[in-house]
Coordinates of C-alpha atoms and ligand atoms in Angstrom, one line a residue:
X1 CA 6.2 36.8 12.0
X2 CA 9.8 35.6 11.0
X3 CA 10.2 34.5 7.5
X4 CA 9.9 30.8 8.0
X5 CA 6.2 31.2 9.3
X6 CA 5.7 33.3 6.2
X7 CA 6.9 31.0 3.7
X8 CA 5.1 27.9 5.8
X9 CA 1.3 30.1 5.6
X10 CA 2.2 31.4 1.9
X11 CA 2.5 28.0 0.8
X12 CA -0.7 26.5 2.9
X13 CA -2.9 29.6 1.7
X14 CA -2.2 28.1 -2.2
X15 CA -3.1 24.8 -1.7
X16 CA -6.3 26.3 0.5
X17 CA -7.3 27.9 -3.6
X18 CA -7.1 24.8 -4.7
X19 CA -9.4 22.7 -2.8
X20 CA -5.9 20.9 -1.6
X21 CA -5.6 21.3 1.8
X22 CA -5.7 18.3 4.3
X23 CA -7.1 18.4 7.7
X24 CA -5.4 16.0 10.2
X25 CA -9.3 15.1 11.6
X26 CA -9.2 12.9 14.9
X27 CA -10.5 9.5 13.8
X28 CA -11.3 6.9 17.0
X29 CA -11.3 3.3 15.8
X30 CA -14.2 1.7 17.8
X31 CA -13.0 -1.4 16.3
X32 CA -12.0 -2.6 12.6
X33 CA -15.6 -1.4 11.0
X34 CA -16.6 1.9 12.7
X35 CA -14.8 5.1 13.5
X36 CA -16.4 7.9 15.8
X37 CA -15.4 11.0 13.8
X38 CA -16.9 14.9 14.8
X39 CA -18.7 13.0 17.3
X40 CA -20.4 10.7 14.8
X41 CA -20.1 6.7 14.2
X42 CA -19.8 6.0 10.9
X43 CA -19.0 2.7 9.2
X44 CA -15.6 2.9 7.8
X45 CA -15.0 2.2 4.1
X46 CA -11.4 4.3 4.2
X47 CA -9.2 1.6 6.0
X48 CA -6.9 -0.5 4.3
X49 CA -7.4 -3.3 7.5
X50 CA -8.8 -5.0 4.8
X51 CA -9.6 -8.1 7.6
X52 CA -9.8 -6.8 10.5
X53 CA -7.2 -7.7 11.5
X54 CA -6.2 -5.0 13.7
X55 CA -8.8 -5.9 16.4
X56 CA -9.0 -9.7 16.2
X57 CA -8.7 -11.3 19.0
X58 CA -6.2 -14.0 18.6
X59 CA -3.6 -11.5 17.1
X60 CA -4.3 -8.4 19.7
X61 CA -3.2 -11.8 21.9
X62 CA -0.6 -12.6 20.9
X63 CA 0.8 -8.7 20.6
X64 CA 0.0 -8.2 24.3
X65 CA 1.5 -11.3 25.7
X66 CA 4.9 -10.3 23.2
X67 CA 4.9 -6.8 24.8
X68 CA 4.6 -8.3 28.6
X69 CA 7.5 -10.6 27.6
X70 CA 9.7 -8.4 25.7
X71 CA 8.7 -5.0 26.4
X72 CA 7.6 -2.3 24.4
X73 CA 10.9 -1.2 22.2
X74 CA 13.1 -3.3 20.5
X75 CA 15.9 -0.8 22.2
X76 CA 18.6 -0.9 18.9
X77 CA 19.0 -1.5 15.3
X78 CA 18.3 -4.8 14.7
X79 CA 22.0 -5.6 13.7
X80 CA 22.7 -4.4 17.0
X81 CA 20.5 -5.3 20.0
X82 CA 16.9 -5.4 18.0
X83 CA 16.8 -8.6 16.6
X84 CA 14.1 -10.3 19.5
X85 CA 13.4 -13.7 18.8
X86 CA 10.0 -13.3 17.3
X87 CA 11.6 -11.5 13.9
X88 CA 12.4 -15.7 12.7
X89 CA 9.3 -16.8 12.7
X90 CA 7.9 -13.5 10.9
X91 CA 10.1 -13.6 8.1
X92 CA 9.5 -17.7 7.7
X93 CA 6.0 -17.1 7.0
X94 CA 6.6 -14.1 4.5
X95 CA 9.0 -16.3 3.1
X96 CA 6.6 -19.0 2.9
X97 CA 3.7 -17.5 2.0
X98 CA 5.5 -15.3 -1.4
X99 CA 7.3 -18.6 -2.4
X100 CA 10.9 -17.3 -1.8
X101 CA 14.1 -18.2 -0.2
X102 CA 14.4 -15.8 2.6
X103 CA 12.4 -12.5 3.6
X104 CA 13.5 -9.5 5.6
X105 CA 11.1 -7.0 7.8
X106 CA 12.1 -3.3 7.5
X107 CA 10.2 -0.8 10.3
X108 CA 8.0 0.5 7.5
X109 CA 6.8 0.0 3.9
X110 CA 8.0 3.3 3.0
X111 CA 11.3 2.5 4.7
X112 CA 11.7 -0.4 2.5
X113 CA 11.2 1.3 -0.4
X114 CA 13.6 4.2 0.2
X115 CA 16.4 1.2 1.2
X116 CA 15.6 -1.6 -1.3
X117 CA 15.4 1.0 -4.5
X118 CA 19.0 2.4 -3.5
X119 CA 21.0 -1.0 -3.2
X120 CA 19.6 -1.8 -6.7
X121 CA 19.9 1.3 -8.5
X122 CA 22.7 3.9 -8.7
X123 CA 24.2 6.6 -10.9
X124 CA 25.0 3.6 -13.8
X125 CA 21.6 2.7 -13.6
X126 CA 17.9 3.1 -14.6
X127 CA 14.8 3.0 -13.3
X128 CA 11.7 2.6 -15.2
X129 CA 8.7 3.1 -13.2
X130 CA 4.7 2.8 -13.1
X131 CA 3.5 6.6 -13.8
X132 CA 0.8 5.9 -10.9
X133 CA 3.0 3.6 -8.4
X134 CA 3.0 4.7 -5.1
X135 CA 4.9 8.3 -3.7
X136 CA 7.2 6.1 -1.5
X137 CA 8.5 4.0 -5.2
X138 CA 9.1 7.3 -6.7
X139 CA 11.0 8.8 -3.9
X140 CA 13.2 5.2 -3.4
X141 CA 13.5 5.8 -7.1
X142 CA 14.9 9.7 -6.9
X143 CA 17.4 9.0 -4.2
X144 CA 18.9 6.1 -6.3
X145 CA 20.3 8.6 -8.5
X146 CA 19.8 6.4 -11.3
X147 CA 17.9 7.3 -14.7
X148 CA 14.2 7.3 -13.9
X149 CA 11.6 7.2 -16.8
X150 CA 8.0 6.5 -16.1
X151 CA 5.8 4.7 -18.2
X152 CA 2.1 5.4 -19.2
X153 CA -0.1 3.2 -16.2
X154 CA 0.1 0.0 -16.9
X155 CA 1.2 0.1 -20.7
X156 CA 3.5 -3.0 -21.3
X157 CA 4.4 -1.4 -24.7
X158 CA 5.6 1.7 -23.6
X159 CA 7.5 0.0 -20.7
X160 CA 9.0 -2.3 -24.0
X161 CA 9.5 0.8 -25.3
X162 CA 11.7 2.7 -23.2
X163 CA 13.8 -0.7 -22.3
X164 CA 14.3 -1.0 -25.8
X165 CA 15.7 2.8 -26.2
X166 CA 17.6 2.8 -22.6
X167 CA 18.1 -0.2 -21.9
X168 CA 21.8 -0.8 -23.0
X169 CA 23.5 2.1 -21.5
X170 CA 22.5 1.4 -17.9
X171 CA 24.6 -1.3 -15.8
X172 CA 21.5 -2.7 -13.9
X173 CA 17.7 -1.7 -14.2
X174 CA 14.4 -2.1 -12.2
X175 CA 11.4 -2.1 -13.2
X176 CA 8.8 -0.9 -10.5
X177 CA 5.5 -0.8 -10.3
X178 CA 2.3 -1.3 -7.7
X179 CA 1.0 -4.8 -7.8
X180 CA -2.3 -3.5 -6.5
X181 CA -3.0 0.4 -7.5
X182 CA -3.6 2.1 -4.7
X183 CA -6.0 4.6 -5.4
X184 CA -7.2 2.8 -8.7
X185 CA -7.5 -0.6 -6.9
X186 CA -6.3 -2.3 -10.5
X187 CA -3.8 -4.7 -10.6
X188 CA -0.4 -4.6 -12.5
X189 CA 0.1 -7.1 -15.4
X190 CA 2.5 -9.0 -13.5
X191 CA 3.1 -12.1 -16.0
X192 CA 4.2 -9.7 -18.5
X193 CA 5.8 -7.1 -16.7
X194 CA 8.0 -10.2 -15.1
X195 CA 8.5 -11.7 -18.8
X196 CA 9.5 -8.1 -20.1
X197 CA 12.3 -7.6 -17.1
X198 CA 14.4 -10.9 -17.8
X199 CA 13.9 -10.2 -21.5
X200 CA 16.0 -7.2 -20.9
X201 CA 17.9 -8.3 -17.7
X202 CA 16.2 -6.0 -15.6
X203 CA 15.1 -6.9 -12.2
X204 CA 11.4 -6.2 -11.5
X205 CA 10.2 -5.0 -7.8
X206 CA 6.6 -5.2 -7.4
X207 CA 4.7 -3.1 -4.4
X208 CA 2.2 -5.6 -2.8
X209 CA 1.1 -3.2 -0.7
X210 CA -2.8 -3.5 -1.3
X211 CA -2.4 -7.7 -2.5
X212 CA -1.3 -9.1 0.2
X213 CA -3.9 -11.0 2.2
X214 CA -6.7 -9.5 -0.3
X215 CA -5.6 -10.8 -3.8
X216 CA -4.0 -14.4 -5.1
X217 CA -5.9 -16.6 -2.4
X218 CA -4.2 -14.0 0.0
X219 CA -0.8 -14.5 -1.1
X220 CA -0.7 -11.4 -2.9
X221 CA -0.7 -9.8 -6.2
X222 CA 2.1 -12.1 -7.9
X223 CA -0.7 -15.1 -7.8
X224 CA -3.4 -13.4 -8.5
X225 CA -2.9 -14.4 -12.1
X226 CA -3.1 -17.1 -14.4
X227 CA 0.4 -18.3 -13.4
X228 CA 2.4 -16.7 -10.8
X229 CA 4.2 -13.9 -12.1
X230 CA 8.2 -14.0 -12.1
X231 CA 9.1 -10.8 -9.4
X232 CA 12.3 -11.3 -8.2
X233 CA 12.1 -8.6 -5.4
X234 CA 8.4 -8.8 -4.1
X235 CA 7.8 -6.3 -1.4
X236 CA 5.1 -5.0 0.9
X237 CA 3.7 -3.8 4.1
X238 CA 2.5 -5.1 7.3
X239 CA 0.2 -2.2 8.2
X240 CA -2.6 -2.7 5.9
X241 CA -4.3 -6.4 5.2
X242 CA -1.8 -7.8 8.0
X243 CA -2.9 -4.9 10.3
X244 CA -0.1 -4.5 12.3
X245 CA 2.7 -2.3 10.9
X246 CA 6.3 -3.1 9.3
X247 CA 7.4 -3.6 5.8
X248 CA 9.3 -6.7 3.8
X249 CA 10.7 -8.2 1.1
X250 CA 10.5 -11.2 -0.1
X251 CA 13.6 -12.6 -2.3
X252 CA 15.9 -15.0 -3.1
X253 CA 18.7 -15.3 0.3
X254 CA 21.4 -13.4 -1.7
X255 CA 19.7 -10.6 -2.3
X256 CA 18.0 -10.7 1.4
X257 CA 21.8 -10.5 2.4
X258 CA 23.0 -7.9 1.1
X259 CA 20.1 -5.8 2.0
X260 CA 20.6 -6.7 5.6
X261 CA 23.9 -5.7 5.2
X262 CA 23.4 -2.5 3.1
X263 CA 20.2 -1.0 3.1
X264 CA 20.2 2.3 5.0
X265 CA 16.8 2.8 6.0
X266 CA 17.5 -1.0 7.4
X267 CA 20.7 -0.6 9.2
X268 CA 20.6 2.5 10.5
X269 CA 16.5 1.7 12.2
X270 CA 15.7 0.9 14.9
X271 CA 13.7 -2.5 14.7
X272 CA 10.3 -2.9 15.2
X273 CA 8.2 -3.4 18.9
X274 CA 8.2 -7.2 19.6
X275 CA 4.4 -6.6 20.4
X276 CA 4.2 -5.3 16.4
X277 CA 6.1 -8.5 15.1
X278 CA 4.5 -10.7 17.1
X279 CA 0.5 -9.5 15.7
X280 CA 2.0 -9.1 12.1
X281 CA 3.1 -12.9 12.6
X282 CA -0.5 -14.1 14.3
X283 CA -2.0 -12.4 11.3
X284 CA -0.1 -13.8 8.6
X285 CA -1.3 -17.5 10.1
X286 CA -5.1 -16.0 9.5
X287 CA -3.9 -15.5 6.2
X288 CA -2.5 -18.4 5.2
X289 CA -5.5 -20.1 6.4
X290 CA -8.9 -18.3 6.9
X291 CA -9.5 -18.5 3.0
X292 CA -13.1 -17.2 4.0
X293 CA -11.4 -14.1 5.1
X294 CA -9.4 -13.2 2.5
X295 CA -11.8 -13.6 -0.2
X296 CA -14.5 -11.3 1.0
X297 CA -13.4 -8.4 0.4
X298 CA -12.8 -8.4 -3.4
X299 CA -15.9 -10.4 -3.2
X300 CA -17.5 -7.5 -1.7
X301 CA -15.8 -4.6 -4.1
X302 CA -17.0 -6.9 -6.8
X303 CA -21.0 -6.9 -5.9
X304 CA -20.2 -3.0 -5.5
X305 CA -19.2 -2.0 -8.8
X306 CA -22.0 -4.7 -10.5
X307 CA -24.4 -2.7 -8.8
X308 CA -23.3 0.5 -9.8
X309 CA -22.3 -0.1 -13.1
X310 CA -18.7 0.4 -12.8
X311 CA -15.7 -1.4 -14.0
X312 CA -15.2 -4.7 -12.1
X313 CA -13.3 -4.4 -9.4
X314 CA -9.9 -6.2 -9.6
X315 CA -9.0 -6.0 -5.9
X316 CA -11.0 -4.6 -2.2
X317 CA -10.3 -0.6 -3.5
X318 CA -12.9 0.8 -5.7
X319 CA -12.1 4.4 -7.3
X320 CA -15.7 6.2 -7.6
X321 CA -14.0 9.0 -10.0
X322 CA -15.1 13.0 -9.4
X323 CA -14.9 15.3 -11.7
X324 CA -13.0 17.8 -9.4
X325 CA -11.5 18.1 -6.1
X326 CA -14.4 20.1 -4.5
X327 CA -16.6 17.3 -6.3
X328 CA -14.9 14.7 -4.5
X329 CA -15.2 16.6 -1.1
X330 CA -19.0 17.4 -1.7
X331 CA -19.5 13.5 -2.0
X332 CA -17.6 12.1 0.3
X333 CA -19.3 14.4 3.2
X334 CA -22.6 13.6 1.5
X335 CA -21.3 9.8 2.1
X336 CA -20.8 10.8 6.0
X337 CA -24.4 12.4 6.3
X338 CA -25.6 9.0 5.4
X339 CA -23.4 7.4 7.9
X340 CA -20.3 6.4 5.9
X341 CA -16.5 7.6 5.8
X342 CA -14.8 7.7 2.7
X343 CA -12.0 10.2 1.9
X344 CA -11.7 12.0 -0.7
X345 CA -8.9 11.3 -2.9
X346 CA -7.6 14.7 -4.3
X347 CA -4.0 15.4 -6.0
X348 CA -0.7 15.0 -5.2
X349 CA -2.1 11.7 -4.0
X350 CA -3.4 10.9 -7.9
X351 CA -2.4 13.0 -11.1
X352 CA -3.4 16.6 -11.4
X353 CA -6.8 16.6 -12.8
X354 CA -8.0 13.9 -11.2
X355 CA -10.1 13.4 -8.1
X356 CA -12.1 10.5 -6.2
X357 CA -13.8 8.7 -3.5
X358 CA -11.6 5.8 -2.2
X359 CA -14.1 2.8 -1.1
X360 CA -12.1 0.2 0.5
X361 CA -13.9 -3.0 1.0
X362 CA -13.4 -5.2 4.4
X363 CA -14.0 -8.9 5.5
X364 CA -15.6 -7.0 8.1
X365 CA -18.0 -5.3 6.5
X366 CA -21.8 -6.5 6.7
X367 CA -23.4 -7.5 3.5
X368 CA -26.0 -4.9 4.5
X369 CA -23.1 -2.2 4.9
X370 CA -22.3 -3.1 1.6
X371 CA -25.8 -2.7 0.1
X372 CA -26.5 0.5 1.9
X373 CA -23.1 2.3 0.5
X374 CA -24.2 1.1 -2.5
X375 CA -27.7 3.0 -2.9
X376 CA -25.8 6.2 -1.2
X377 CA -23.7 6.1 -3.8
X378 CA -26.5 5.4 -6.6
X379 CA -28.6 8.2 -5.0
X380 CA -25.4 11.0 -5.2
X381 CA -24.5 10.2 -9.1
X382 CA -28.3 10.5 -9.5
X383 CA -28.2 13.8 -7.5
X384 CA -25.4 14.9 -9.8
Ligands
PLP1 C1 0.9 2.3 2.1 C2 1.8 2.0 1.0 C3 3.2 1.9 1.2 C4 3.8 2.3 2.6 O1 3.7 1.3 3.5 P1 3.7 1.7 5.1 O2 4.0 0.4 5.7 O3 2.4 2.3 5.4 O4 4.9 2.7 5.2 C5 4.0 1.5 0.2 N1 3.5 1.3 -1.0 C6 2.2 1.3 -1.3 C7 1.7 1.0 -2.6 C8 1.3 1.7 -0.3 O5 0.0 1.8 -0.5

């Protein structure tokens, strides 16, 4: 075997010691509430379709009649050739819906955070960072080459803190965090965190990943409080609540500028399938709408952890915490004997140490889905 395979099995056979190692398991979709798995249906808590979006009708419409028009690729960058028509009306209703100026649609929420942190940040600069915020902040973070310090989850004080001690030597600085957590399901404290930035003329960027659609009357995470929160660069996905795929961000037209002009993982893309756009933009109209929809979920979560005892949930993602990795697997195949998929969450994915069962919550879901997860649950921390 030639050294590459070596160093490729090495490194798999120490994450195999550890309870660490990920199977890429075939999962069929038989629609947005059941997955036939090891040639089992179960009812899917693991999805982040918070609204089943994915398979509703009027939006799988809508993608299949933008595919038969404008074919499956978008064929370029969408500075080039990629731009179809359908990308207007997409980022109008982002734009509408966050309460900004303008909005842009990147070909991933990962790609938007690896282009957006970049532009914002550089060698001058600093970063100061959610310890928990999501893998794709921290690596948009890493290859800003500014200053990155993290601060303890969700500690306003200790973000103060290190503005307070930092602060003056950088040119710019961004604050980052999650809006939703999401592993933890909790939200950021927006209002403050927002407060805290323009106190130190730093420019917060807030990951609504796990808000939109779910949190804030389904406009996301920035009005899910008291007052909407004052997040200058608000950005998110299009593959979770809105069930397509695609990332954005929302911000004033300046900003949306320059990021159209400069943002690598942006420019040098290719855009998204018009079939894509076209399903995220039939979604977002469910979202500004179907209030129904996008508050049963949370509503859901929330019965969940009453039941069980647990802290309220805050948003659809509940963290039933393990006390190790081969604790978290045990349950979350126990969860699957009684008909129910729900991963276990194991490190680098949360801090070493830690371990849990991810139970995402969906407008889909039955209330008897709901109840029945609930006394499997019950019955395994009785078991344990
Ligand atoms: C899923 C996720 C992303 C990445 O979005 P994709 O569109 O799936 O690339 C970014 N941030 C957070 C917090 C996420 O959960």
């Amino acid at each position: 075997m030639d050294s590459l395979n070596r160093f490729a099995e090495r490194k798999l056979a120490a994450i195999e010691r550890r309870s660490l190692r990920r199977e890429l398991g075939v999962v069929e979709r038989v629609d947005a509430r059941r997955v036939r798995r090891g040639g089992r249906e179960l009812v899917s808590f693991a999805s982040n379709d918070y609204l089943g979006l994915s398979h509703d009708p009027g939006v799988v419409a809508a993608s299949v009649e933008a595919v038969r028009r404008f074919g499956v690729g978008a064929g370029a960058s969408r500075l080039i050739e990629g731009n179809h028509p359908l990308y207007a009306a997409l980022e109008q209703r982002l734009a509408a819906l966050k309460g900004t100026d303008a909005a842009i649609v990147f070909g991933s929420g990962y790609l938007t955070n690896v282009g957006v942190l970049p532009l914002f940040a550089g060698a001058a600069d600093l970063v100061v960072i959610d310890e928990l915020c999501h893998s794709c902040l921290l690596a948009g973070a890493e290859l800003s080459g500014a200053a990155v310090r993290s601060f303890a989850h969700n500690d306003v004080a200790a973000a103060r803190a290190l503005l307070e001690r930092e602060r003056a030597d950088a040119r710019h600085c961004l604050v980052v965090t999650d809006g939703v957590f999401s592993m933890e399901g909790e939200l950021a404290p927006l209002p403050e965190l927002g407060a805290l930035a323009r106190e130190f003329d730093a420019w917060l960027l807030a990951d609504d990943a796990h808000g939109l659609g779910v949190v804030g009357s389904g406009r996301g995470s920035t009005f899910a409080h008291a007052a909407p929160a004052d997040v200058p660069l608000q950005m998110g996905t299009l593959s979770k609540a809105v069930g397509a795929y695609g990332g954005y961000l929302c911000a004033d037209a300046p900003v949306v500028e320059l990021v159209a002009n400069r943002a690598r993982s942006f420019v040098y893309s290719t855009g998204l399938p018009p079939g894509t756009v076209a399903a995220a933009t039939a979604a977002l109209d469910v979202i500004a709408t179907d209030t129904a929809r996008t508050s049963r979920p949370l509503a859901l979560a929330r019965r969940f952890t009453e039941t069980l005892g647990l802290p309220g949930a805050g948003s659809p993602i509940v963290a039933w915490p393990c006390p190790t990795p081969a604790r978290a697997l045990a349950a979350s195949r126990a969860l699957a004997e009684a008909g129910f998929f729900a991963p276990a969450i194991r490190p680098p994915t949360v801090p070493p140490g830690t371990a849990c069962v991810r139970l995402a919550f969906s407008a889909v879901h039955t209330d008897d889905d709901a109840a029945r997860l609930a006394e499997a649950v019950a019955e395994l921390e009785r078991a344990a």
